[in-house]
Amino acid sequence: MAKKTVKKKNNKGFFKFIKWFWILFATGIVSVAFLFLLASWGFLGEMPTFERLENPQTNLASEIISSDGKTLGKFYLDDNRTPVPFDSLPQNLVDALVATEDARYFKHSGIDARGTLRALVFLGKKGGASTITQQLSKLLFTKKPSGGVDRILQKIKEWVIATRLERQYTKEEIIKMYMDQYDFGYAADGIRSASRIYFGKEPNELRTEESAVLVGMLKNSSLYNPIRREELVLNRRNTVLGQMAKYGYLTEAEKDSLQALEMGINFNPESHREGIATYFRMYLQGFMNRWIKKNPKPISDDGRDQWNIYLDGLKIYTTIDSRMQQNAEDAVAEHMKNLQAEFFHQNTPERNPTAPFLELSQEEIDGIMERAMKNSARWKKMKAAGSSEKEIRESFTKPAEMTVFDWNSDSQEKDTIMTPLDSIQYYKTFLRAAMMSMEPQTGHVKAWVGGVDYKHFQYDNVIQGARQAGSTFKPFVYAAAIDQLRLSPCDSLPDTQYCIETLKHGNMEPWCPKNSDGKYSGRMHTLKHALANSINTVTAQLIDRVGPKSVVSIVKNLGLTKEIPEVPSIALGTPDFNVYEMVGAYGTFVNEGVYVKPVMVTRIEDKNGTVLYEYVPETKDVLSKDVAYAMVDLMKGVTEGGSGTRLRHTFATNQTVYKEIVTGYPYEFANPIAGKTGTTQNQSDGWFMGMVPNLVTGVWVGGEERSVHFKGLKYGQGASMALPIWGLYMRKNYANKELGISEEDFIEPEELSINVDCTKVIEELEKEIDSEDDLDDLDF
């Protein structure tokens, strides 16, 4: 009887335990469910609305796209992010991500129950429970927790958002969004930026071992930093490859071979001061800012009525060809490094006590340095901060550590100690350069180099800088003469000293220009020969006959906007022009007399692909086809027997000298080339304008100050300073047949009314010269 009573009591206790167990269990389930409901209703903190889930607000960098489909750079503030479609992600990247971060990703609906239970039982020691979807929800919609309770509440919100995301998006879309969102460090926001910055390639080009590096960084990109902690990241990469083998994405043999490879990091930081086409990108920034002011943004969720190039993910399609741009930058760097070495050689303290300035008094040099000091960023910053002028001046004489430009360093930089005033003079010793290349038929600018190094020389000499044109202005005088006087390249004029008297053509005193060598042959020369050899006396006769006003009129129609005085001296190139306008003007000659304004942007789209802007060509008929072709024929003479001849042949007698002066010589181009060299007074500026049927390129080289120049013509003429850049650039272009740069002759009009065949005229002139020589030989 006693035993039955005890058994009854035990059963009663057991059932009571079971009862309370289920009550507590049910209460827990209900509580958890209630917590989830509270979270979904927003009582545990703000939750994203359906609209935000549908369109998550993410800052997107605006992308600058070349004509050949490459990314030249981006505009961004904090987020260098450019989204990519899922089909642009390589399968090896997706496999590595799933194997490492969420092996059951394609089997759950946002929350991995098994993983969560494992994390609870082992307190996270055997791996976490966060799914890819939860990680995305954390990146998009939740903030960093401040404490333990806050961490639990955040996790609940992540679970709720994850389930909503799973209902809203496909598995592939979630992976794409996650990879777009993650910050890989070094402004590598999203997988596109990361693959470009760490490996120098697009995501779809990533190899398996490269994808494993990037997936390994997802654990903590600050800790697993391949630039600072190479060994740690290598081990993490191998762990990812091990996970891929574990889940069947790789065989053991593949895993072992991939783990034996080096990481192969190809670091390409993306910033506004580094990378390709830096000067062009800064021009484009100004272009976009002007466009934004004229084109208001439609009302959108972000509440802004203006486009923002740093946040709105615009796609800016440009005319720049990335391959030609690289060729141009390489050509500038290659020649300028050599030219600068010679300039330094000529401007040692022993050779030039006032280096880098020539023929200036100390007072004039002090004036240049004073202006430079007051225009510097240091002066302006200290003045804005309230510093006195005395304090500011004193700061310029105190030595400081700084990083300066240096052609001889691999990084083109060196660390040194100097005073800020010394650094101003140091930078003035460097020669500057500018180059622009354009397709004359369309006006599409294919390459734009505004200087030797944007990080240290931010003044864009393509469009900001204007310098004397020298002899590159002469073709405009010849064009006016051929157009209005119906002259031909074969007409002849004497090379004798020529004066335009006082008060004629606005002259205040007689104008009697000399030839560059100070000599006059006294002989007749065809216009073609005179232009090829820059005979000033012939140009003076032409502007006298046609009048400065006619020349200025043609120049304006050719797109040169600067005010030009209507006086004869402009014939020798005294006005200042920039490379941008000069290239546009020369393009008219190649394009059968039709001026096409240079264009850099063809289309702008928003992040969804909606077209916001498409360019409309701006053209103007300036010259007849016959006159334009005659001008091209004239300038072909420059490279056939004039100052540009070194582009063509190897001269045994001058070969050593040419190799010393001209970077890359001999070029040995055999195709038709039209061009014009230009050299200004004291060799302050060197120009070369070069043309083939489908490409016009202008090059300028000179010092920041006009008093910074070579002493003589050997190195200071346009044929030595600027022409080699054109030669190197075109040789690189011709080496890549895909660019389609023409090697054909220029198209001649069907019924050309202007004589360009000077054979008979030259024969007659040569006979006259022979007769004169015979007379000279007679003994009277």
XYZ file of C-alpha atoms in Angstrom, residues 324-652:
329
model
C 45.246 55.799 -76.559
C 45.120 57.658 -73.255
C 47.665 55.255 -71.785
C 49.834 55.625 -74.885
C 49.689 59.397 -74.516
C 50.591 59.372 -70.829
C 53.453 56.951 -71.449
C 54.785 59.071 -74.316
C 54.716 62.247 -72.228
C 56.445 60.562 -69.286
C 59.093 58.897 -71.455
C 60.165 62.075 -73.245
C 59.751 64.538 -70.386
C 61.959 62.478 -68.101
C 64.778 62.662 -70.670
C 64.184 66.317 -71.487
C 64.136 67.248 -67.802
C 67.470 65.523 -67.240
C 69.045 67.706 -69.926
C 67.399 70.809 -68.477
C 68.849 70.024 -65.045
C 72.248 69.466 -66.698
C 72.115 72.912 -68.293
C 70.943 74.611 -65.112
C 73.466 73.634 -62.481
C 74.591 76.564 -60.291
C 77.893 76.672 -62.214
C 76.197 76.911 -65.606
C 73.296 79.140 -64.559
C 73.602 81.050 -61.252
C 69.943 82.188 -61.500
C 68.582 78.702 -62.243
C 65.960 77.778 -63.204
C 65.384 81.317 -64.550
C 67.292 82.753 -67.492
C 68.108 86.374 -68.301
C 66.302 87.801 -65.242
C 67.543 90.218 -62.634
C 67.387 89.292 -58.960
C 64.579 91.803 -58.537
C 62.528 90.069 -61.231
C 63.181 86.652 -59.667
C 62.119 87.966 -56.256
C 58.899 89.215 -57.837
C 58.145 85.776 -59.296
C 58.776 84.072 -55.955
C 56.672 86.645 -54.086
C 53.694 86.068 -56.394
C 54.076 82.305 -56.149
C 54.233 82.462 -52.358
C 51.069 84.568 -52.084
C 49.211 82.316 -54.523
C 50.169 79.140 -52.645
C 47.718 77.026 -50.665
C 49.832 77.494 -47.526
C 49.548 81.292 -47.658
C 45.787 81.217 -48.279
C 45.156 78.639 -45.548
C 47.195 80.494 -42.904
C 45.641 83.813 -43.844
C 42.148 82.320 -43.539
C 43.128 80.969 -40.096
C 43.981 84.492 -38.942
C 47.799 84.320 -39.022
C 49.651 87.587 -39.447
C 51.700 88.248 -42.582
C 54.870 88.052 -40.499
C 53.914 84.600 -39.185
C 53.049 83.421 -42.673
C 56.354 84.616 -44.136
C 58.317 83.014 -41.319
C 56.599 79.673 -41.981
C 57.962 79.720 -45.546
C 61.553 79.791 -44.264
C 61.286 76.918 -41.759
C 62.525 73.501 -42.985
C 59.845 70.795 -43.026
C 59.491 67.168 -44.057
C 57.707 66.831 -47.354
C 57.185 64.499 -50.283
C 58.093 66.042 -53.636
C 57.996 65.001 -57.286
C 61.059 63.190 -58.627
C 61.470 61.695 -62.120
C 64.197 59.320 -60.938
C 62.154 57.518 -58.271
C 60.054 54.495 -59.192
C 57.032 56.113 -57.568
C 58.025 59.518 -59.023
C 58.143 60.835 -55.452
C 60.821 61.263 -52.818
C 60.813 62.264 -49.156
C 62.989 65.225 -48.303
C 63.407 68.199 -45.980
C 63.283 71.720 -47.368
C 61.634 75.045 -46.668
C 58.296 75.754 -48.373
C 59.989 78.640 -50.215
C 62.656 76.280 -51.548
C 59.952 73.848 -52.608
C 58.333 76.589 -54.718
C 61.609 77.158 -56.570
C 62.179 73.385 -56.813
C 58.875 72.880 -58.623
C 59.543 75.787 -60.977
C 62.561 73.900 -62.328
C 60.295 71.268 -63.873
C 59.184 71.623 -67.481
C 55.459 71.181 -68.064
C 53.656 69.468 -70.938
C 50.209 69.204 -72.472
C 48.773 66.941 -75.142
C 45.347 66.378 -76.698
C 44.345 64.011 -79.487
C 41.097 64.275 -81.440
C 39.233 62.520 -84.230
C 38.666 65.419 -86.683
C 35.547 64.052 -88.364
C 33.578 63.716 -85.110
C 35.411 66.002 -82.696
C 35.806 63.062 -80.297
C 38.758 63.662 -77.995
C 40.662 60.379 -77.679
C 43.469 61.376 -75.274
C 44.007 64.255 -72.835
C 47.212 64.809 -70.828
C 47.269 68.090 -68.924
C 50.680 67.726 -67.302
C 53.452 65.391 -66.198
C 51.901 64.329 -62.854
C 48.521 65.460 -61.530
C 49.324 64.758 -57.893
C 52.090 67.372 -57.890
C 51.199 69.626 -60.853
C 47.452 70.172 -60.842
C 47.306 72.990 -63.386
C 45.778 71.565 -66.575
C 47.814 72.895 -69.488
C 45.403 71.432 -72.058
C 42.563 73.830 -71.314
C 43.585 76.107 -68.434
C 46.953 77.120 -69.766
C 47.324 79.426 -72.767
C 50.751 80.080 -74.265
C 52.169 81.785 -77.340
C 51.536 79.660 -80.410
C 54.718 80.557 -82.277
C 54.902 79.171 -85.807
C 51.879 76.910 -85.244
C 49.859 80.105 -85.892
C 51.325 80.528 -89.393
C 48.962 78.026 -91.088
C 46.068 80.364 -90.223
C 47.831 83.176 -92.150
C 48.473 80.848 -95.082
C 44.840 79.655 -94.994
C 43.575 83.241 -95.241
C 45.925 83.929 -98.150
C 44.976 80.789 -100.090
C 41.276 81.304 -99.371
C 41.071 84.993 -100.261
C 43.924 85.543 -102.720
C 43.507 82.133 -104.414
C 47.183 81.364 -103.943
C 48.480 77.808 -104.084
C 51.217 75.960 -102.175
C 53.305 76.292 -105.347
C 53.224 80.082 -105.563
C 56.562 81.678 -104.725
C 57.689 84.657 -102.697
C 61.205 85.998 -102.017
C 63.076 85.450 -98.776
C 64.220 89.021 -98.287
C 63.823 91.356 -95.356
C 60.305 92.726 -95.464
C 58.830 95.657 -93.557
C 55.253 96.797 -93.057
C 55.312 100.538 -92.639
C 53.957 102.628 -89.775
C 50.161 103.061 -89.552
C 49.474 100.244 -92.008
C 47.274 97.480 -90.554
C 47.270 99.261 -87.190
C 51.047 99.389 -86.891
C 52.317 102.091 -84.548
C 55.842 101.636 -85.877
C 57.463 99.745 -88.731
C 57.363 95.959 -88.389
C 60.354 94.176 -89.928
C 60.474 90.555 -88.711
C 63.684 88.547 -88.964
C 64.085 84.873 -89.728
C 64.950 82.695 -86.734
C 68.599 82.451 -87.811
C 68.794 86.157 -88.683
C 69.668 85.352 -92.316
C 67.891 85.950 -95.647
C 68.584 83.788 -98.696
C 67.273 86.363 -101.158
C 65.793 83.535 -103.209
C 62.261 82.691 -104.231
C 60.551 79.949 -102.216
C 57.261 78.161 -102.714
C 54.718 78.650 -99.952
C 55.095 74.955 -99.181
C 58.839 75.309 -98.635
C 58.411 78.557 -96.714
C 55.937 77.041 -94.254
C 57.937 73.841 -93.891
C 60.984 75.860 -92.880
C 59.132 78.631 -90.984
C 60.487 81.470 -93.103
C 59.175 84.553 -91.297
C 59.690 86.989 -94.166
C 57.266 85.072 -96.381
C 54.636 84.978 -93.633
C 55.031 88.751 -93.204
C 54.368 89.298 -96.921
C 51.247 87.133 -96.749
C 49.673 88.954 -93.797
C 50.463 92.260 -95.452
C 48.626 91.172 -98.608
C 45.605 89.623 -96.886
C 45.432 91.893 -93.822
C 45.373 90.964 -90.106
C 41.589 91.422 -89.934
C 40.997 88.565 -92.394
C 43.344 86.299 -90.447
C 41.602 87.067 -87.153
C 38.220 86.359 -88.777
C 39.325 82.894 -89.919
C 40.925 82.175 -86.544
C 37.648 82.982 -84.765
C 35.736 80.685 -87.098
C 38.237 77.926 -86.316
C 37.148 77.990 -82.669
C 39.945 80.081 -81.139
C 38.087 82.302 -78.680
C 40.842 84.538 -77.265
C 40.803 88.223 -78.211
C 43.462 88.781 -80.878
C 44.789 92.229 -81.794
C 44.426 92.993 -85.500
C 48.091 93.802 -86.088
C 50.669 92.200 -88.399
C 52.845 90.740 -85.606
C 50.216 88.087 -84.862
C 51.487 86.310 -88.004
C 54.456 84.949 -86.047
C 52.303 83.536 -83.265
C 52.406 86.192 -80.553
C 48.830 85.487 -79.260
C 48.298 82.919 -76.498
C 46.163 79.829 -77.142
C 45.533 76.550 -75.348
C 46.089 73.072 -76.741
C 42.355 72.274 -76.639
C 41.410 75.043 -79.085
C 44.472 74.572 -81.285
C 43.631 70.914 -81.878
C 40.035 71.826 -82.733
C 41.268 74.444 -85.212
C 43.742 72.109 -86.952
C 41.032 69.461 -87.164
C 39.232 71.744 -89.628
C 42.008 71.329 -92.179
C 41.753 67.526 -92.078
C 37.934 67.544 -92.002
C 37.601 69.184 -95.424
C 37.157 72.691 -94.035
C 34.416 71.892 -91.512
C 35.141 72.882 -87.910
C 33.836 70.409 -85.311
C 33.989 71.563 -81.714
C 35.941 69.067 -79.580
C 33.615 66.865 -77.533
C 34.468 64.807 -74.479
C 31.103 63.499 -73.190
C 28.683 61.648 -75.455
C 26.032 60.496 -72.963
C 25.039 60.628 -69.290
C 22.777 58.038 -67.679
C 21.346 57.671 -64.185
C 21.907 54.510 -62.132
C 18.911 52.837 -63.790
C 20.154 53.479 -67.321
C 17.809 56.386 -68.111
C 19.508 58.732 -70.584
C 19.845 62.214 -69.096
C 22.065 63.813 -71.739
C 23.239 63.126 -75.285
C 25.599 65.449 -77.074
C 24.764 67.229 -80.300
C 27.757 68.004 -82.549
C 28.587 71.692 -83.040
C 29.943 72.279 -86.538
C 30.701 75.200 -88.828
C 31.753 75.445 -92.483
C 34.907 77.554 -92.456
C 36.957 76.702 -95.555
C 36.229 75.091 -98.885
C 37.369 71.514 -99.431
C 39.997 72.761 -101.879
C 41.496 75.301 -99.469
C 41.471 72.789 -96.605
C 43.247 70.175 -98.739
C 45.791 72.746 -99.933
C 46.561 73.515 -96.286
C 47.027 69.834 -95.502
C 49.343 69.521 -98.499
C 51.320 72.544 -97.284
C 51.792 70.980 -93.876
C 52.765 67.604 -95.322
C 55.847 69.488 -96.476
C 56.825 70.076 -92.836
C 57.465 66.353 -92.366
C 58.860 65.796 -95.868
C 61.563 68.436 -95.907
C 61.067 70.851 -93.058
C 61.319 71.038 -89.276
C 59.391 67.781 -88.824
C 61.543 65.679 -91.159
C 63.114 63.806 -88.243
C 59.830 61.877 -87.943
C 60.679 60.088 -91.161
C 64.267 59.228 -91.900
C 67.516 58.269 -90.259
C 70.275 60.705 -91.210
C 73.661 59.102 -90.744
